[in-house]
Each structure stands twice: as C-alpha cells, then as structure tokens.
Amino acid sequence: METSGFSEEQMTDYWAKRDETGEYPHELHAALAADGWIGIALPEELGGAGLGISEATMMLHTISESGAGIAGAQSIHANVYATQPVAKFATADQREKMLQPLIAGKTRTCFGITEPNTGLDTLKLRTFAKREGDHYLVSGQKIWTSSAQVASTMVLLARTTPLEEVKKKSEGLSLFFIDLDKEAPGLELKRIKKMGGRAVDANEVFFENYRIPADTLIGTEGQGFKIVLHGMNAERCLLAGEALGLGYVALAKAANYARERVVFDRPIGQNQAIQHPLAAAYMDLESAKLATYHAARLYDQSTRDPSITQHALGVACNSAKYVAAESAYTACERSVMAHGGMGYAQEYHVERYLRECFVPRLAPVSREMIMSYVAEKVLGLPRSY
C-alpha cells in the first residue's frame, strides 16, 4: 500500500510517543474526519462516501502500514464497522441524527458487546435493558470496549427478554445507539492497562439503571443479534486489513535494517538465514491479502446479490481474519529476530508491532473459535463446543 502521504514523524515517532504515554491520537481522527474518511462506508446522503467495506479495509490497511499500527487503525475502527447495522436497519430520522455528526467528526462511537462472564458466547449476554415508559433502564457490564473514554455514543447490544423466556437463543437481544454521558447517573468506565495499542483506551463499562430513550432502539426489539451480525463480518475484514498493514511495515523495517547492518564485513541481509524467513513471511502476507480482499469484496457484493449466502460470507470473512492475523504475527516476530538485540529496543519500533499483533489473533474472535467454525460449517465435523 502507498503511504507516501505520511511523514516519517507520523509513521514512527508520533506513534511511539502515544504508545508510551497512552495519549489518544486525536489528531488522526480530526484529519480523517476533515477529509471525509470517517464515513467511507456510510451513505452519501448522510455525508459519507458511499463506498464499501473493501475500500474501508484498504484505508485501515494503509493507516496500519504507515507505522500507526493497530493503535492508529483502532482509533477509528468502530466508527466504520459498528455503524454498518445502524446504516442498514435504523429509520431515516435515526440515521440522520446518529450518523451525520459521526461522519462530520463531531461525535465518535464505540461498540458495547463483549461481557466478562460470557466472552464469545454472545447469545448469553446478561446486560439487560428494561423498558420503562419511553425509556429503557440498562444494567450490566461490558468489557474491552475501545475508545469509550473519548466516545460520546455507543452501539450497544443488550438483552430485552430474559434468556429463559425466548423461543430461540438468537432472540431476546436488542441493538441500541445510545449517548454515552459520563456525567449521568448509572454509568462508570474503568480503563484497562494493556500490552499494546496503548494510545487507544480499552475499558470496562458498568451500567446501573442507566436511562436511555426508547427511540435509540435500532430495528425490532429482540432481533438485535441478527442485526449486529451485519457488522461482525465487516469487522473481520477490517481487522484483517489492519493486521496486513502491521505485517508489511514490520517486514519493511526488517529489510531496511538487514541492508544497513554490517557484521563480518557484509550486510546481514546477504545471509540466507536472514533472507529466507523474511521472504517467506512476505509471501504469507501476500496470500493473506488475497483472502482478505476476496472476503471484503464478497461482503460488498452480498448487499446487492442475494445469491451470496451468510454462510459463504462468514466462511470467507473468518478465514481472512485468521490467515491475516497469523501471517502478521509471523512477520512481526521475524522482524524482531532479524534486528537481533536491537529488535528489543523501542527506538526501532518493531517490538511495538509485535506487541500489537496479538490483537487480531485474539479479537473479535479467537483463532481456535474460527478453526472450530470452519471444521463444523465447512468440513461437516461434529460441533466441539
């Protein structure tokens, strides 16, 4: 990906400083909003670009590869994928009220879905939204909610019917697009100290009878899980692109170092023990890139072509996320090793890339869950969990 629009300071030193201090990259968000990038995959009539997840994946790939890494991409990540269900299922009035300010950069959003006691078992979410007149009272807890400290809104998945009362496990969950008012009663945020991507906050979010208007409900009550799936496949594509960018920038750093570092009167990059691992990592990334952009293209086509099934889309998006995350990890690890002892030093940046590359391996779904999914849904093997 071409990253010539970024200065050397933006590509390296800025992000190293943000990683060390934990300061949010407000400048990136402001610059992207000013040029219309936040709404890349949102409707033109709302001020968006009206493009697809393919283009959004390219954008986040490029941001990551610029040196911003996962932290830079994650600072706008949720604004791209979590808004997809809102754009598709909200009313016209809701879309205008909720999405226009976000596209203009006046508001930011975060995604409240993961809970500490359910993890990937999404159908057993416990956060409950109880209807009370023209409001809901939300009680429960979310975890690993990125950017909640700076976001003014949240796309929230909460239970509106007790699990024991639903006919199907996929029913009883509802999707909301709510204001995140840190001064209001019933809301508390707790920042999580983490291994990498420190410039973007991750949080525990606690709700205790937090009052939200009933008109923040997106689509039909009880059908939130089906609605939110529209954003989950998009997220897999975006995160795959972010992983690719991280892998490519790590390899570029390693190749530059190997050309310049001279030991025993020759550049270390002349040695096959250095060359071959880096070359193999590059080819892995290239293969993963094909899988990623195939999945993103399929996602975009599925919005127009009913013959593309959710099964086919799920297999493509999960597979792309898996291979991109694994190839990025290989590239980052080999980059550190190619640097020798200096790979452990912050000034060469590759240790930061290695720390960050665990994110696409772990989120939004683990490697192991993807392999179980493919084993069951593609290979027809018995469900293992």
Coordinates of C-alpha atoms in Angstrom, one line a residue:
M1 CA 0.0 0.0 0.0
E2 CA 1.2 3.5 -0.8
T3 CA 1.9 5.6 2.3
S4 CA 3.8 8.5 0.9
G5 CA 1.2 10.9 2.2
F6 CA 2.6 10.3 5.7
S7 CA 5.7 12.0 7.1
E8 CA 8.5 10.0 8.8
E9 CA 7.5 11.6 12.1
Q10 CA 3.9 10.5 11.7
M11 CA 4.9 7.0 10.7
T12 CA 7.2 6.3 13.7
D13 CA 7.9 8.8 16.4
Y14 CA 4.3 10.1 16.9
W15 CA 3.0 6.6 17.5
A16 CA 5.9 5.6 19.7
K17 CA 5.2 8.6 21.9
R18 CA 1.5 7.8 22.0
D19 CA 2.2 4.2 22.9
E20 CA 4.4 5.3 25.8
T21 CA 2.1 7.9 27.2
G22 CA -1.2 6.3 26.4
E23 CA -2.4 9.7 24.9
Y24 CA -5.2 9.3 22.4
P25 CA -4.4 10.1 18.7
H26 CA -7.0 12.9 18.4
E27 CA -5.0 14.5 15.5
L28 CA -5.5 11.4 13.3
H29 CA -9.3 11.3 13.9
A30 CA -9.6 15.1 13.2
A31 CA -7.6 14.8 10.0
L32 CA -9.5 11.8 8.7
A33 CA -12.9 13.5 9.6
A34 CA -11.8 16.7 7.8
D35 CA -11.1 14.8 4.6
G36 CA -14.3 12.7 4.8
W37 CA -12.6 9.3 5.6
I38 CA -14.7 8.5 8.7
G39 CA -17.8 8.0 6.6
I40 CA -16.0 6.0 3.9
A41 CA -18.6 3.1 4.0
L42 CA -21.6 5.2 5.0
P43 CA -24.3 6.6 2.7
E44 CA -23.6 9.6 0.6
E45 CA -26.9 11.3 1.6
L46 CA -25.6 11.5 5.2
G47 CA -22.3 13.0 4.1
G48 CA -20.4 9.6 3.7
A49 CA -18.5 8.5 0.7
G50 CA -20.9 5.7 -0.1
L51 CA -18.1 3.2 -0.7
G52 CA -17.8 -0.3 0.6
I53 CA -16.0 -2.4 3.2
S54 CA -13.4 -3.2 0.5
E55 CA -12.4 0.5 0.4
A56 CA -12.6 0.8 4.2
T57 CA -10.3 -2.3 4.6
M58 CA -7.8 -0.6 2.2
M59 CA -7.9 2.6 4.3
L60 CA -7.3 0.8 7.6
H61 CA -4.6 -1.4 6.0
T62 CA -2.8 1.8 4.8
I63 CA -3.2 3.5 8.2
S64 CA -1.7 0.5 9.9
E65 CA 1.1 0.1 7.4
S66 CA 2.0 3.8 7.8
G67 CA 3.5 3.0 11.1
A68 CA 0.4 3.8 13.1
G69 CA -0.2 0.1 13.5
I70 CA -3.2 -1.4 15.2
A71 CA -3.4 1.6 17.6
G72 CA -3.9 4.0 14.7
A73 CA -6.4 1.8 12.9
Q74 CA -8.4 1.0 16.1
S75 CA -8.9 4.7 16.9
I76 CA -11.5 4.8 14.1
H77 CA -12.2 1.1 13.7
A78 CA -15.6 1.0 15.5
N79 CA -16.8 4.1 13.7
V80 CA -16.6 2.2 10.4
Y81 CA -17.9 -1.3 11.2
A82 CA -20.2 -0.8 14.3
T83 CA -22.2 1.8 12.3
Q84 CA -23.0 -0.7 9.5
P85 CA -26.0 -2.2 11.2
V86 CA -27.2 1.3 12.1
A87 CA -27.0 2.5 8.5
K88 CA -28.9 -0.6 7.3
F89 CA -31.6 -1.1 9.9
A90 CA -32.2 2.4 11.5
T91 CA -35.0 4.7 10.4
A92 CA -34.2 7.6 8.1
D93 CA -34.6 10.0 11.1
Q94 CA -32.3 7.9 13.2
R95 CA -29.6 7.7 10.6
E96 CA -29.6 11.4 10.1
K97 CA -29.5 12.1 13.9
M98 CA -27.0 9.4 14.7
L99 CA -24.6 9.1 11.8
Q100 CA -24.3 12.6 10.3
P101 CA -22.4 14.1 13.4
L102 CA -20.2 11.0 13.4
I103 CA -19.3 11.3 9.7
A104 CA -18.5 15.0 10.3
G105 CA -16.2 14.1 13.1
K106 CA -18.3 15.9 15.8
T107 CA -19.0 12.7 17.6
R108 CA -17.3 9.3 18.0
T109 CA -18.8 5.9 18.8
C110 CA -17.7 2.7 20.5
F111 CA -19.1 -0.8 20.5
G112 CA -20.5 -2.4 23.6
I113 CA -21.0 -6.1 23.1
T114 CA -18.3 -8.3 24.9
E115 CA -19.0 -9.1 28.6
P116 CA -16.6 -10.6 31.2
N117 CA -18.7 -13.6 32.0
T118 CA -19.9 -14.7 28.5
G119 CA -16.9 -13.9 26.2
L120 CA -17.6 -15.4 22.8
D121 CA -20.9 -16.9 23.9
T122 CA -22.8 -13.8 22.7
L123 CA -26.2 -15.3 22.9
K124 CA -25.9 -15.5 26.7
L125 CA -25.2 -11.8 27.2
R126 CA -26.5 -10.6 30.5
T127 CA -26.6 -6.8 30.2
F128 CA -30.3 -6.1 30.4
A129 CA -32.4 -3.1 29.1
K130 CA -35.7 -2.9 30.9
R131 CA -38.5 -0.9 29.2
E132 CA -40.0 1.8 31.4
G133 CA -42.3 4.1 29.6
D134 CA -40.5 5.9 26.8
H135 CA -37.1 4.9 28.2
Y136 CA -35.0 1.8 28.9
L137 CA -33.0 1.2 32.1
V138 CA -29.7 -0.5 31.3
S139 CA -27.9 -2.6 33.9
G140 CA -24.9 -4.8 33.4
Q141 CA -21.3 -4.8 32.4
K142 CA -19.3 -4.6 29.1
I143 CA -15.5 -5.2 28.7
W144 CA -12.8 -4.5 26.2
T145 CA -14.8 -1.5 24.9
S146 CA -12.3 0.5 22.9
S147 CA -12.4 4.3 22.8
A148 CA -15.1 4.6 25.4
Q149 CA -13.1 7.3 27.2
V150 CA -13.3 9.6 24.1
A151 CA -16.6 8.4 22.5
S152 CA -19.8 10.3 23.1
T153 CA -22.0 7.5 21.7
M154 CA -22.1 3.7 21.9
V155 CA -23.6 0.9 19.7
L156 CA -25.0 -1.3 22.5
L157 CA -26.2 -4.9 22.3
A158 CA -28.3 -5.7 25.4
R159 CA -30.9 -8.3 26.4
T160 CA -34.5 -7.1 26.4
T161 CA -36.1 -10.5 27.1
P162 CA -34.8 -13.0 29.7
L163 CA -32.9 -15.9 28.1
E164 CA -35.2 -18.4 29.7
E165 CA -38.3 -16.8 28.0
V166 CA -37.1 -16.8 24.4
K167 CA -38.1 -19.5 21.9
K168 CA -34.7 -19.3 20.1
K169 CA -31.4 -18.4 21.6
S170 CA -30.8 -15.8 18.9
E171 CA -33.8 -13.9 20.1
G172 CA -34.3 -11.5 23.0
L173 CA -31.2 -9.3 22.3
S174 CA -31.7 -5.7 21.0
L175 CA -29.4 -3.2 19.4
F176 CA -29.3 0.5 20.6
F177 CA -27.3 3.5 19.5
I178 CA -27.0 5.5 22.8
D179 CA -25.5 8.6 24.1
L180 CA -22.5 7.8 26.4
D181 CA -22.9 10.6 29.1
K182 CA -20.1 10.2 31.6
E183 CA -21.8 12.6 33.9
A184 CA -25.1 10.8 34.0
P185 CA -26.0 8.5 36.9
G186 CA -25.7 4.8 36.3
L187 CA -22.6 4.8 34.1
E188 CA -19.0 4.1 35.1
L189 CA -15.8 3.5 33.0
K190 CA -12.7 1.8 34.1
R191 CA -9.6 1.8 31.8
I192 CA -7.8 -1.5 31.3
K193 CA -4.0 -1.4 31.3
K194 CA -2.8 -3.5 28.4
M195 CA 0.1 -4.9 26.5
G196 CA -0.1 -3.0 23.2
G197 CA -2.1 -0.4 21.4
R198 CA -1.9 1.8 24.4
A199 CA -2.8 5.0 22.6
V200 CA -6.4 3.7 22.3
D201 CA -8.1 3.1 25.6
A202 CA -9.8 -0.2 26.4
N203 CA -12.4 -0.2 29.1
E204 CA -14.8 -2.0 31.4
V205 CA -18.2 -0.3 31.2
F206 CA -20.6 -0.6 34.1
F207 CA -24.3 0.2 33.8
E208 CA -26.7 0.5 36.8
N209 CA -30.2 1.6 35.7
Y210 CA -28.6 3.9 33.1
R211 CA -31.5 5.6 31.4
I212 CA -31.7 5.7 27.6
P213 CA -34.5 6.9 25.3
A214 CA -36.7 4.2 23.7
D215 CA -36.1 5.7 20.3
T216 CA -32.4 4.7 20.5
L217 CA -33.6 1.1 19.6
I218 CA -32.3 0.1 16.2
G219 CA -34.7 -2.2 14.3
T220 CA -37.1 -4.5 16.1
E221 CA -36.8 -5.3 19.7
G222 CA -35.4 -8.8 20.3
Q223 CA -33.8 -9.0 16.9
G224 CA -30.5 -7.3 17.8
F225 CA -28.3 -10.4 17.3
K226 CA -29.4 -10.8 13.7
I227 CA -28.9 -7.1 13.1
V228 CA -25.5 -6.9 14.7
L229 CA -24.2 -9.8 12.5
H230 CA -24.2 -7.3 9.7
G231 CA -21.3 -5.5 11.4
M232 CA -19.4 -8.5 12.7
N233 CA -18.4 -9.8 9.2
A234 CA -17.3 -6.3 8.3
E235 CA -15.2 -6.1 11.4
R236 CA -13.4 -9.3 10.4
C237 CA -12.4 -7.8 7.1
L238 CA -11.3 -4.5 8.6
L239 CA -9.2 -6.2 11.3
A240 CA -7.6 -8.5 8.6
G241 CA -6.6 -5.4 6.7
E242 CA -5.1 -3.8 9.9
A243 CA -3.1 -7.0 10.5
L244 CA -1.8 -7.0 7.0
G245 CA -0.6 -3.4 7.4
L246 CA 1.2 -4.3 10.6
G247 CA 2.9 -7.2 8.9
Y248 CA 4.1 -5.2 5.9
V249 CA 5.5 -2.4 7.9
A250 CA 7.4 -4.8 10.2
L251 CA 8.9 -6.5 7.2
A252 CA 9.9 -3.2 5.7
K253 CA 11.7 -2.3 8.9
A254 CA 13.5 -5.6 8.9
A255 CA 14.6 -5.4 5.3
N256 CA 15.9 -1.9 5.8
Y257 CA 17.9 -2.9 8.9
A258 CA 19.2 -6.0 7.2
R259 CA 20.5 -4.0 4.2
E260 CA 22.3 -1.5 6.5
R261 CA 23.6 -3.7 9.4
V262 CA 27.1 -4.9 8.6
V263 CA 28.6 -7.8 10.5
F264 CA 31.7 -9.8 9.4
D265 CA 32.3 -7.3 6.7
R266 CA 28.9 -7.9 4.9
P267 CA 25.3 -6.8 5.3
I268 CA 23.4 -9.3 7.4
G269 CA 20.7 -9.2 4.7
Q270 CA 23.1 -11.1 2.4
N271 CA 22.8 -14.2 4.5
Q272 CA 20.0 -16.6 3.6
A273 CA 19.3 -17.2 7.3
I274 CA 18.0 -13.6 7.3
Q275 CA 16.6 -13.5 3.8
H276 CA 14.5 -16.7 3.7
P277 CA 12.4 -16.1 6.9
L278 CA 11.6 -12.6 5.7
A279 CA 10.8 -13.7 2.2
A280 CA 8.5 -16.5 3.4
A281 CA 6.7 -14.0 5.7
Y282 CA 6.2 -11.7 2.8
M283 CA 4.6 -14.4 0.7
D284 CA 2.4 -15.4 3.5
L285 CA 1.2 -11.8 3.7
E286 CA 0.5 -11.7 0.0
S287 CA -1.6 -14.9 0.3
A288 CA -3.5 -13.4 3.2
K289 CA -4.0 -10.2 1.3
L290 CA -5.8 -12.1 -1.4
A291 CA -8.1 -13.8 1.1
T292 CA -8.8 -10.5 2.8
Y293 CA -9.8 -8.6 -0.2
H294 CA -11.8 -11.5 -1.5
A295 CA -13.8 -11.5 1.7
A296 CA -14.3 -7.7 1.6
R297 CA -15.4 -7.8 -2.0
L298 CA -17.8 -10.7 -1.2
Y299 CA -19.2 -8.6 1.7
D300 CA -19.9 -5.7 -0.5
Q301 CA -21.4 -7.9 -3.2
S302 CA -23.7 -9.6 -0.7
T303 CA -25.5 -6.3 -0.1
R304 CA -26.6 -6.4 -3.8
D305 CA -26.6 -10.1 -4.6
P306 CA -29.0 -12.4 -2.7
S307 CA -27.3 -15.5 -4.0
I308 CA -24.3 -14.8 -1.7
T309 CA -25.3 -16.6 1.5
Q310 CA -24.4 -15.6 5.0
H311 CA -22.7 -19.0 5.3
A312 CA -20.4 -18.2 2.4
L313 CA -19.7 -14.7 3.7
G314 CA -19.0 -16.0 7.2
V315 CA -16.5 -18.6 6.0
A316 CA -14.7 -16.0 3.8
C317 CA -14.5 -13.3 6.5
N318 CA -13.5 -15.6 9.3
S319 CA -10.9 -17.3 7.1
A320 CA -9.4 -14.0 6.0
K321 CA -9.2 -12.7 9.6
Y322 CA -7.4 -15.9 10.6
V323 CA -4.8 -16.1 7.9
A324 CA -4.1 -12.3 8.0
A325 CA -3.6 -12.4 11.8
E326 CA -1.3 -15.4 11.6
S327 CA 0.8 -14.0 8.8
A328 CA 1.1 -10.7 10.6
Y329 CA 2.3 -12.4 13.7
T330 CA 5.0 -14.3 11.7
A331 CA 6.1 -11.1 10.0
C332 CA 6.4 -9.2 13.3
E333 CA 8.2 -12.0 15.1
R334 CA 10.7 -12.4 12.3
S335 CA 11.2 -8.7 12.1
V336 CA 12.2 -8.6 15.7
M337 CA 14.6 -11.5 15.3
A338 CA 16.2 -10.0 12.2
H339 CA 17.0 -6.9 14.2
G340 CA 18.8 -9.1 16.8
G341 CA 19.2 -7.4 20.1
M342 CA 18.0 -4.1 18.7
G343 CA 14.7 -5.6 17.9
Y344 CA 14.1 -5.4 21.7
A345 CA 14.8 -1.7 21.7
Q346 CA 11.9 0.8 21.4
E347 CA 13.7 3.0 19.0
Y348 CA 13.4 0.5 16.2
H349 CA 9.6 0.2 16.7
V350 CA 9.3 -3.5 15.8
E351 CA 8.8 -4.5 19.4
R352 CA 5.7 -2.3 19.4
Y353 CA 4.4 -4.0 16.3
L354 CA 5.0 -7.5 17.9
R355 CA 3.0 -6.4 20.9
E356 CA 0.2 -5.1 18.8
C357 CA -0.1 -8.1 16.5
F358 CA -1.7 -10.1 19.3
V359 CA -4.9 -8.1 18.9
P360 CA -6.0 -9.6 15.5
R361 CA -5.1 -13.0 16.8
L362 CA -7.4 -12.6 19.8
A363 CA -10.2 -10.3 18.7
P364 CA -13.0 -10.1 17.8
V365 CA -13.0 -13.9 17.7
S366 CA -10.1 -16.3 18.7
R367 CA -8.1 -18.4 16.3
E368 CA -9.5 -21.5 18.0
M369 CA -13.1 -20.5 17.6
I370 CA -12.5 -19.8 13.9
M371 CA -11.0 -23.2 13.4
S372 CA -13.9 -24.8 15.2
Y373 CA -16.3 -22.8 13.0
V374 CA -14.6 -23.9 9.8
A375 CA -14.4 -27.5 11.0
E376 CA -18.2 -27.6 11.6
K377 CA -19.6 -25.3 8.9
V378 CA -17.3 -26.3 6.0
L379 CA -15.9 -29.7 6.8
G380 CA -19.1 -31.0 8.4
L381 CA -17.4 -32.3 11.5
P382 CA -19.3 -32.5 14.8
R383 CA -19.6 -29.3 16.9
S384 CA -16.8 -29.3 19.5
Y385 CA -18.2 -26.8 22.0

